[in-house]
mmCIF file of C-alpha atoms and ligand atoms in Angstrom:
data_model
loop_
_atom_site.group_PDB
_atom_site.id
_atom_site.type_symbol
_atom_site.label_atom_id
_atom_site.label_comp_id
_atom_site.label_asym_id
_atom_site.label_seq_id
_atom_site.Cartn_x
_atom_site.Cartn_y
_atom_site.Cartn_z
ATOM 1 C CA MET A 1 42.786 -16.363 47.716
ATOM 2 C CA GLU A 2 42.467 -18.679 50.376
ATOM 3 C CA ALA A 3 39.043 -20.650 50.676
ATOM 4 C CA ARG A 4 37.320 -19.393 53.830
ATOM 5 C CA PRO A 5 36.251 -22.197 56.089
ATOM 6 C CA ARG A 6 32.383 -22.700 56.475
ATOM 7 C CA PRO A 7 30.668 -22.512 59.255
ATOM 8 C CA GLU A 8 29.152 -25.492 60.765
ATOM 9 C CA LEU A 9 25.144 -26.021 60.991
ATOM 10 C CA PHE A 10 24.149 -27.220 65.037
ATOM 11 C CA ASP A 11 21.354 -27.648 66.747
ATOM 12 C CA PHE A 12 20.135 -24.740 68.555
ATOM 13 C CA HIS A 13 16.810 -25.374 70.720
ATOM 14 C CA GLY A 14 15.464 -27.646 68.205
ATOM 15 C CA VAL A 15 16.576 -25.107 64.864
ATOM 16 C CA GLY A 16 19.550 -25.717 62.660
ATOM 17 C CA MET A 17 22.007 -22.747 63.268
ATOM 18 C CA ILE A 18 25.124 -21.121 62.936
ATOM 19 C CA LYS A 19 27.115 -19.120 65.157
ATOM 20 C CA LYS A 20 26.728 -15.532 63.375
ATOM 21 C CA PHE A 21 22.747 -16.094 64.357
ATOM 22 C CA THR A 22 23.416 -17.099 68.165
ATOM 23 C CA GLU A 23 26.362 -15.255 69.318
ATOM 24 C CA ASN A 24 24.491 -12.043 69.919
ATOM 25 C CA TRP A 25 21.312 -14.259 71.493
ATOM 26 C CA ASP A 26 20.964 -12.375 74.860
ATOM 27 C CA ASN A 27 21.253 -8.698 72.976
ATOM 28 C CA ILE A 28 18.699 -9.961 70.428
ATOM 29 C CA GLN A 29 16.304 -11.512 73.262
ATOM 30 C CA ASN A 30 16.479 -8.083 75.079
ATOM 31 C CA PHE A 31 16.339 -6.183 71.859
ATOM 32 C CA LYS A 32 14.110 -3.023 72.823
ATOM 33 C CA ALA A 33 11.268 -2.770 69.749
ATOM 34 C CA ARG A 34 9.633 0.364 69.593
ATOM 35 C CA ALA A 35 5.264 0.530 68.785
ATOM 36 C CA ASP A 36 6.386 1.981 64.960
ATOM 37 C CA ASP A 37 8.997 -0.550 64.520
ATOM 38 C CA ILE A 38 7.840 -2.922 61.551
ATOM 39 C CA LEU A 39 9.333 -6.079 61.277
ATOM 40 C CA ILE A 40 9.760 -7.876 58.127
ATOM 41 C CA ALA A 41 9.880 -11.761 58.566
ATOM 42 C CA THR A 42 10.728 -14.119 55.925
ATOM 43 C CA TYR A 43 12.547 -18.041 55.541
ATOM 44 C CA THR A 44 15.977 -17.193 53.713
ATOM 45 C CA LYS A 45 15.736 -16.796 50.299
ATOM 46 C CA ALA A 46 11.691 -15.792 50.267
ATOM 47 C CA GLY A 47 11.833 -12.457 48.858
ATOM 48 C CA THR A 48 13.094 -10.865 52.072
ATOM 49 C CA THR A 49 14.982 -8.102 49.821
ATOM 50 C CA TRP A 50 12.373 -7.374 47.717
ATOM 51 C CA VAL A 51 10.174 -6.533 50.150
ATOM 52 C CA SER A 52 12.255 -4.813 51.922
ATOM 53 C CA TYR A 53 13.302 -2.703 49.407
ATOM 54 C CA ILE A 54 9.243 -1.814 48.879
ATOM 55 C CA LEU A 55 9.016 -0.905 52.217
ATOM 56 C CA ASP A 56 11.983 1.129 52.137
ATOM 57 C CA LEU A 57 10.990 3.249 48.903
ATOM 58 C CA LEU A 58 7.206 3.264 50.191
ATOM 59 C CA TYR A 59 8.602 5.069 53.461
ATOM 60 C CA PHE A 60 11.566 6.780 52.530
ATOM 61 C CA GLY A 61 11.345 7.255 48.763
ATOM 62 C CA HIS A 62 10.220 10.407 48.605
ATOM 63 C CA MET A 63 13.115 11.767 50.779
ATOM 64 C CA GLY A 64 15.340 12.480 47.606
ATOM 65 C CA PRO A 65 17.933 9.775 46.759
ATOM 66 C CA ASP A 66 20.581 10.651 49.541
ATOM 67 C CA GLY A 67 20.271 6.935 51.218
ATOM 68 C CA GLN A 68 18.781 4.899 48.700
ATOM 69 C CA THR A 69 21.980 5.593 46.642
ATOM 70 C CA SER A 70 24.750 5.382 49.161
ATOM 71 C CA ILE A 71 23.507 3.457 51.879
ATOM 72 C CA PRO A 72 23.219 -0.384 50.869
ATOM 73 C CA LEU A 73 19.715 -1.796 51.871
ATOM 74 C CA HIS A 74 21.206 -4.501 54.146
ATOM 75 C CA ASP A 75 22.308 -1.181 56.634
ATOM 76 C CA ARG A 76 18.930 0.430 56.177
ATOM 77 C CA VAL A 77 16.983 -2.442 57.136
ATOM 78 C CA PRO A 78 19.230 -4.312 59.971
ATOM 79 C CA PHE A 79 19.329 -7.924 60.095
ATOM 80 C CA LEU A 80 18.383 -8.381 63.570
ATOM 81 C CA GLU A 81 20.400 -11.373 64.226
ATOM 82 C CA ILE A 82 23.443 -11.062 62.290
ATOM 83 C CA CYS A 83 26.639 -10.629 64.612
ATOM 84 C CA LYS A 84 29.645 -11.541 62.370
ATOM 85 C CA PRO A 85 32.606 -8.521 63.382
ATOM 86 C CA PRO A 86 33.800 -6.558 62.124
ATOM 87 C CA LEU A 87 30.394 -5.908 60.097
ATOM 88 C CA PRO A 88 27.985 -4.083 62.266
ATOM 89 C CA ILE A 89 26.085 -6.051 64.713
ATOM 90 C CA GLY A 90 22.091 -6.135 63.907
ATOM 91 C CA THR A 91 20.886 -5.233 67.086
ATOM 92 C CA ASP A 92 23.397 -2.508 67.313
ATOM 93 C CA LEU A 93 22.862 -1.175 63.500
ATOM 94 C CA ALA A 94 18.860 -1.050 64.685
ATOM 95 C CA ASP A 95 19.377 0.683 68.065
ATOM 96 C CA LYS A 96 21.571 3.414 65.818
ATOM 97 C CA LEU A 97 18.884 3.337 62.915
ATOM 98 C CA PRO A 98 17.892 7.557 62.306
ATOM 99 C CA THR A 99 14.776 6.415 60.159
ATOM 100 C CA THR A 100 11.126 6.475 61.631
ATOM 101 C CA PRO A 101 9.851 4.059 61.170
ATOM 102 C CA ARG A 102 12.508 1.582 61.520
ATOM 103 C CA LEU A 103 12.287 -1.421 59.085
ATOM 104 C CA ILE A 104 13.960 -4.563 60.591
ATOM 105 C CA LYS A 105 14.374 -7.767 59.079
ATOM 106 C CA THR A 106 14.771 -11.555 60.473
ATOM 107 C CA HIS A 107 14.667 -15.024 59.678
ATOM 108 C CA LEU A 108 13.918 -15.847 62.988
ATOM 109 C CA PRO A 109 11.552 -18.798 63.330
ATOM 110 C CA VAL A 110 8.606 -17.072 65.200
ATOM 111 C CA GLN A 111 9.277 -18.641 68.554
ATOM 112 C CA PHE A 112 12.729 -17.132 68.456
ATOM 113 C CA VAL A 113 11.526 -13.127 67.835
ATOM 114 C CA PRO A 114 12.045 -10.835 70.830
ATOM 115 C CA LYS A 115 9.372 -10.548 72.830
ATOM 116 C CA SER A 116 9.106 -6.774 72.914
ATOM 117 C CA PHE A 117 7.750 -6.891 68.923
ATOM 118 C CA TRP A 118 4.752 -8.329 70.465
ATOM 119 C CA GLU A 119 4.392 -6.369 73.439
ATOM 120 C CA GLN A 120 4.694 -3.193 71.627
ATOM 121 C CA ARG A 121 2.293 -4.476 69.150
ATOM 122 C CA CYS A 122 4.762 -3.909 66.043
ATOM 123 C CA ARG A 123 3.610 -4.442 62.947
ATOM 124 C CA VAL A 124 4.444 -7.600 60.915
ATOM 125 C CA VAL A 125 4.889 -8.225 57.394
ATOM 126 C CA TYR A 126 5.824 -11.952 56.765
ATOM 127 C CA MET A 127 6.881 -12.794 53.190
ATOM 128 C CA ALA A 128 6.406 -16.566 52.089
ATOM 129 C CA ARG A 129 7.516 -18.053 48.911
ATOM 130 C CA ASN A 130 6.630 -22.009 48.003
ATOM 131 C CA ALA A 131 9.073 -24.630 49.102
ATOM 132 C CA LYS A 132 10.637 -26.132 45.863
ATOM 133 C CA ASP A 133 11.394 -22.440 44.692
ATOM 134 C CA ASN A 134 12.775 -21.534 47.965
ATOM 135 C CA ALA A 135 14.964 -24.762 48.157
ATOM 136 C CA VAL A 136 16.634 -24.191 44.769
ATOM 137 C CA SER A 137 17.178 -20.399 46.053
ATOM 138 C CA TYR A 138 18.448 -21.596 48.958
ATOM 139 C CA PHE A 139 21.043 -24.083 47.427
ATOM 140 C CA HIS A 140 22.574 -21.517 44.805
ATOM 141 C CA PHE A 141 22.649 -18.984 47.525
ATOM 142 C CA GLN A 142 24.734 -21.504 50.017
ATOM 143 C CA ARG A 143 27.170 -22.029 46.887
ATOM 144 C CA MET A 144 27.910 -18.602 46.358
ATOM 145 C CA ASN A 145 28.136 -17.647 50.094
ATOM 146 C CA SER A 146 30.799 -18.750 52.142
ATOM 147 C CA GLY A 147 29.345 -17.090 55.306
ATOM 148 C CA MET A 148 26.846 -20.676 54.970
ATOM 149 C CA PRO A 149 27.495 -24.076 55.470
ATOM 150 C CA GLU A 150 28.416 -25.912 52.386
ATOM 151 C CA PRO A 151 25.315 -26.714 50.740
ATOM 152 C CA GLY A 152 26.635 -30.273 49.195
ATOM 153 C CA ASP A 153 24.828 -30.986 45.737
ATOM 154 C CA TRP A 154 21.488 -30.558 44.838
ATOM 155 C CA SER A 155 20.128 -33.832 45.660
ATOM 156 C CA THR A 156 22.087 -33.964 49.260
ATOM 157 C CA PHE A 157 20.779 -30.568 49.840
ATOM 158 C CA LEU A 158 17.329 -31.555 48.837
ATOM 159 C CA LEU A 159 16.967 -34.043 51.455
ATOM 160 C CA ASN A 160 18.478 -32.114 54.325
ATOM 161 C CA PHE A 161 15.969 -29.323 53.028
ATOM 162 C CA MET A 162 13.031 -31.816 53.252
ATOM 163 C CA GLU A 163 14.311 -33.010 57.049
ATOM 164 C CA GLY A 164 15.026 -29.243 57.942
ATOM 165 C CA LYS A 165 18.517 -29.431 58.300
ATOM 166 C CA MET A 166 19.189 -26.115 57.331
ATOM 167 C CA VAL A 167 19.908 -22.524 59.108
ATOM 168 C CA PHE A 168 17.241 -21.136 60.237
ATOM 169 C CA GLY A 169 15.514 -24.734 60.349
ATOM 170 C CA SER A 170 12.553 -26.335 58.828
ATOM 171 C CA TRP A 171 11.002 -24.195 55.711
ATOM 172 C CA TYR A 172 7.608 -26.510 56.769
ATOM 173 C CA ASP A 173 7.766 -25.236 60.579
ATOM 174 C CA HIS A 174 8.836 -21.526 59.384
ATOM 175 C CA VAL A 175 5.891 -20.931 57.182
ATOM 176 C CA ASN A 176 3.767 -22.850 59.350
ATOM 177 C CA GLY A 177 4.685 -21.273 62.702
ATOM 178 C CA TRP A 178 4.345 -17.560 61.263
ATOM 179 C CA TRP A 179 1.149 -18.492 59.579
ATOM 180 C CA GLU A 180 -0.548 -19.826 63.409
ATOM 181 C CA LYS A 181 0.691 -16.266 65.196
ATOM 182 C CA LYS A 182 -1.029 -14.410 61.978
ATOM 183 C CA GLN A 183 -4.150 -16.047 63.680
ATOM 184 C CA ILE A 184 -3.392 -14.650 66.949
ATOM 185 C CA TYR A 185 -2.144 -11.351 66.202
ATOM 186 C CA SER A 186 -3.734 -9.094 64.511
ATOM 187 C CA ASN A 187 -0.765 -6.570 63.188
ATOM 188 C CA PHE A 188 0.063 -9.214 60.623
ATOM 189 C CA HIS A 189 0.267 -9.462 56.824
ATOM 190 C CA TYR A 190 1.172 -12.639 55.459
ATOM 191 C CA MET A 191 2.236 -12.495 51.997
ATOM 192 C CA PHE A 192 3.470 -14.500 49.085
ATOM 193 C CA TYR A 193 6.171 -14.076 46.403
ATOM 194 C CA GLU A 194 4.372 -15.558 43.970
ATOM 195 C CA ASP A 195 1.581 -12.899 44.391
ATOM 196 C CA LEU A 196 4.077 -10.019 44.306
ATOM 197 C CA ILE A 197 5.442 -11.824 41.008
ATOM 198 C CA GLU A 198 1.894 -11.883 39.845
ATOM 199 C CA ASP A 199 0.832 -8.261 40.605
ATOM 200 C CA CYS A 200 3.180 -6.097 42.051
ATOM 201 C CA ARG A 201 1.088 -3.266 41.863
ATOM 202 C CA ARG A 202 -2.020 -4.809 43.828
ATOM 203 C CA GLU A 203 0.303 -6.225 46.684
ATOM 204 C CA ILE A 204 1.863 -2.920 46.846
ATOM 205 C CA ASP A 205 -1.743 -1.655 47.465
ATOM 206 C CA ARG A 206 -2.368 -4.300 50.122
ATOM 207 C CA LEU A 207 0.873 -3.598 52.219
ATOM 208 C CA CYS A 208 -0.037 0.477 52.233
ATOM 209 C CA SER A 209 -3.417 -0.486 53.259
ATOM 210 C CA PHE A 210 -1.997 -2.805 56.120
ATOM 211 C CA LEU A 211 0.456 0.165 56.917
ATOM 212 C CA GLY A 212 -1.589 2.870 56.643
ATOM 213 C CA LEU A 213 0.132 4.803 54.065
ATOM 214 C CA SER A 214 -1.762 6.536 50.983
ATOM 215 C CA PRO A 215 0.745 7.376 48.296
ATOM 216 C CA SER A 216 -0.170 8.813 45.483
ATOM 217 C CA ALA A 217 -0.911 6.509 41.858
ATOM 218 C CA GLU A 218 2.654 7.957 40.654
ATOM 219 C CA GLU A 219 4.546 7.274 43.635
ATOM 220 C CA LYS A 220 3.274 3.607 43.487
ATOM 221 C CA GLU A 221 4.324 3.144 40.060
ATOM 222 C CA ARG A 222 7.515 4.723 41.401
ATOM 223 C CA VAL A 223 7.830 2.209 43.600
ATOM 224 C CA LYS A 224 7.031 -0.619 41.570
ATOM 225 C CA ALA A 225 9.221 0.616 38.591
ATOM 226 C CA SER A 226 12.357 0.851 40.978
ATOM 227 C CA ALA A 227 11.578 -2.684 42.464
ATOM 228 C CA THR A 228 11.576 -4.752 39.294
ATOM 229 C CA PHE A 229 13.922 -7.520 39.225
ATOM 230 C CA ASP A 230 16.155 -5.996 36.655
ATOM 231 C CA ASN A 231 16.825 -2.873 38.272
ATOM 232 C CA MET A 232 17.635 -4.317 41.824
ATOM 233 C CA LYS A 233 19.946 -6.354 40.039
ATOM 234 C CA GLN A 234 21.656 -3.586 38.528
ATOM 235 C CA ASN A 235 21.996 -1.421 41.700
ATOM 236 C CA LYS A 236 24.562 -1.743 43.825
ATOM 237 C CA MET A 237 22.846 -0.826 46.984
ATOM 238 C CA THR A 238 20.424 -3.763 46.268
ATOM 239 C CA ASN A 239 22.263 -6.612 44.984
ATOM 240 C CA TYR A 240 24.768 -7.511 47.823
ATOM 241 C CA SER A 241 27.614 -6.718 45.627
ATOM 242 C CA THR A 242 29.062 -4.900 48.782
ATOM 243 C CA ILE A 243 29.585 -8.278 50.834
ATOM 244 C CA ASP A 244 32.516 -10.000 50.363
ATOM 245 C CA THR A 245 31.380 -13.489 51.553
ATOM 246 C CA MET A 246 29.189 -13.598 48.328
ATOM 247 C CA ASN A 247 30.849 -14.842 45.309
ATOM 248 C CA GLN A 248 28.407 -13.457 42.520
ATOM 249 C CA THR A 249 30.396 -15.228 39.868
ATOM 250 C CA ILE A 250 29.119 -18.558 40.845
ATOM 251 C CA SER A 251 25.624 -17.422 41.247
ATOM 252 C CA PRO A 252 24.386 -13.922 41.437
ATOM 253 C CA PHE A 253 22.400 -12.889 44.305
ATOM 254 C CA MET A 254 19.543 -11.538 42.103
ATOM 255 C CA ARG A 255 19.561 -14.617 40.237
ATOM 256 C CA LYS A 256 16.617 -15.432 38.609
ATOM 257 C CA GLY A 257 13.797 -13.990 40.193
ATOM 258 C CA LYS A 258 10.966 -16.463 39.075
ATOM 259 C CA VAL A 259 7.939 -18.602 39.760
ATOM 260 C CA GLY A 260 8.730 -22.146 38.470
ATOM 261 C CA ASP A 261 12.787 -22.649 38.636
ATOM 262 C CA TRP A 262 12.292 -25.586 40.342
ATOM 263 C CA LYS A 263 11.259 -27.581 37.105
ATOM 264 C CA ASN A 264 14.600 -27.144 35.950
ATOM 265 C CA HIS A 265 16.211 -28.766 39.281
ATOM 266 C CA PHE A 266 14.158 -31.393 40.529
ATOM 267 C CA THR A 267 13.864 -34.822 38.820
ATOM 268 C CA VAL A 268 10.421 -36.497 38.039
ATOM 269 C CA ALA A 269 11.433 -38.842 41.046
ATOM 270 C CA GLN A 270 12.800 -35.983 43.562
ATOM 271 C CA ASN A 271 9.203 -34.114 42.714
ATOM 272 C CA GLU A 272 7.195 -37.167 43.801
ATOM 273 C CA GLN A 273 9.222 -37.663 46.862
ATOM 274 C CA PHE A 274 8.895 -34.096 47.701
ATOM 275 C CA ASP A 275 5.176 -33.952 47.394
ATOM 276 C CA GLU A 276 4.644 -37.026 49.329
ATOM 277 C CA ASP A 277 6.898 -35.794 52.045
ATOM 278 C CA TYR A 278 4.888 -32.418 51.642
ATOM 279 C CA LYS A 279 1.305 -33.773 52.161
ATOM 280 C CA GLN A 280 2.892 -35.293 55.610
ATOM 281 C CA LYS A 281 4.420 -32.084 56.905
ATOM 282 C CA MET A 282 1.500 -29.268 55.389
ATOM 283 C CA LYS A 283 -1.584 -30.369 56.365
ATOM 284 C CA ASN A 284 -3.372 -26.963 57.264
ATOM 285 C CA PRO A 285 -5.566 -26.700 54.265
ATOM 286 C CA ASP A 286 -5.418 -22.695 54.655
ATOM 287 C CA LEU A 287 -2.140 -22.367 53.905
ATOM 288 C CA LYS A 288 -1.785 -22.729 49.954
ATOM 289 C CA PHE A 289 1.528 -21.794 47.841
ATOM 290 C CA ARG A 290 1.318 -21.690 44.186
ATOM 291 C CA TYR A 291 4.372 -23.397 42.259
ATOM 292 C CA GLU A 292 3.645 -22.113 38.816
ATOM 293 C CA ILE A 293 1.504 -19.022 37.987
HETATM 294 P P1 LIG B 1 16.053 -16.764 43.111
HETATM 295 O O1 LIG B 1 17.351 -17.281 43.836
HETATM 296 O O2 LIG B 1 14.951 -17.494 42.858
HETATM 297 O O3 LIG B 1 16.611 -15.787 41.675
HETATM 298 P P2 LIG B 1 16.177 -13.208 49.538
HETATM 299 O O4 LIG B 1 16.165 -11.530 49.491
HETATM 300 O O5 LIG B 1 15.248 -13.575 50.582
HETATM 301 O O6 LIG B 1 17.257 -13.568 49.898
HETATM 302 O O7 LIG B 1 15.673 -13.592 48.229
HETATM 303 C C1 LIG B 1 16.294 -13.794 47.186
HETATM 304 C C2 LIG B 1 15.705 -14.114 45.911
HETATM 305 O O8 LIG B 1 14.466 -13.377 45.736
HETATM 306 C C3 LIG B 1 16.165 -14.366 44.637
HETATM 307 O O9 LIG B 1 15.612 -15.866 44.188
HETATM 308 C C4 LIG B 1 15.978 -13.231 43.990
HETATM 309 O O10 LIG B 1 16.355 -13.405 42.814
HETATM 310 C C5 LIG B 1 14.438 -12.907 44.373
HETATM 311 N N1 LIG B 1 14.245 -11.342 44.194
HETATM 312 C C6 LIG B 1 14.726 -10.354 44.510
HETATM 313 N N2 LIG B 1 14.345 -9.234 44.492
HETATM 314 C C7 LIG B 1 13.146 -9.288 43.429
HETATM 315 C C8 LIG B 1 12.728 -8.900 42.639
HETATM 316 N N3 LIG B 1 12.450 -7.575 42.565
HETATM 317 N N4 LIG B 1 11.682 -9.536 41.630
HETATM 318 C C9 LIG B 1 11.842 -10.811 41.740
HETATM 319 N N5 LIG B 1 12.659 -11.572 42.446
HETATM 320 C C10 LIG B 1 13.360 -11.138 43.077
#
């Protein structure tokens, strides 16, 4: 099979983007959120699928296996900004979603989020992941996904990551921008991948209290058990095996699911350079990440 041409990264209002995320821009900006919508926001590879599946199970897990065993998660939790015909367009999928509430996913930096989400006071769940593991995961994702720009080798990729030359822009701007939003917008739950790895049950409790849900202890255990890395890796509805731009023999979508895999990728010199640069970019002492647990 002929290799598909990779999309080119370009500057879009100061943020790195590729065409499939800007093609539908007017419809994205004019998207009509409903008051009970839940927006799941993340930087790419921060654990979006994991938190989306947990919310999907919390809201719809008790309704029988129907959707969860036959409709891939990416159709159940539409990706707002995606526009790559013939695949369904994110905004159309969201408009037609039969569930209430609608769970909607986005990787947009906060300044690009359609204003109706704020006007409707929608609940927002933001999940962040430490920069080093996020970068490693993103590198492998770009290697396996021909729908993303060519990543180059690891050292080139890491420099681009530090310079913010990435699809959806700079990790540093993303996590900080959403953190700042949380300070002024109260319907907001900011969570961390590392916390979810450390104690998934505690994080499910926190999510439930934010969402106003009160499932039984057994239901919460069921959610936790269904959303383990191993189960999601086996599950065709969550492992992205249905997306043909992803070559899972290069690197599986459900790759490692660990905190600290960066240590297997960063050289000592890269780590020192990264830490030095990080200090300059991450000045807010309240926003702290863990690089091992
Ligand atoms: P790795 O590449 O480090 O393994 P996203 O969904 O935002 O694309 O993020 C994908 C990352 O989340 C991948 O990280 C994937 O393995 C990890 N992930 C997905 N589900 C997970 C789970 N149940 N437990 C731990 N990590 C998970």
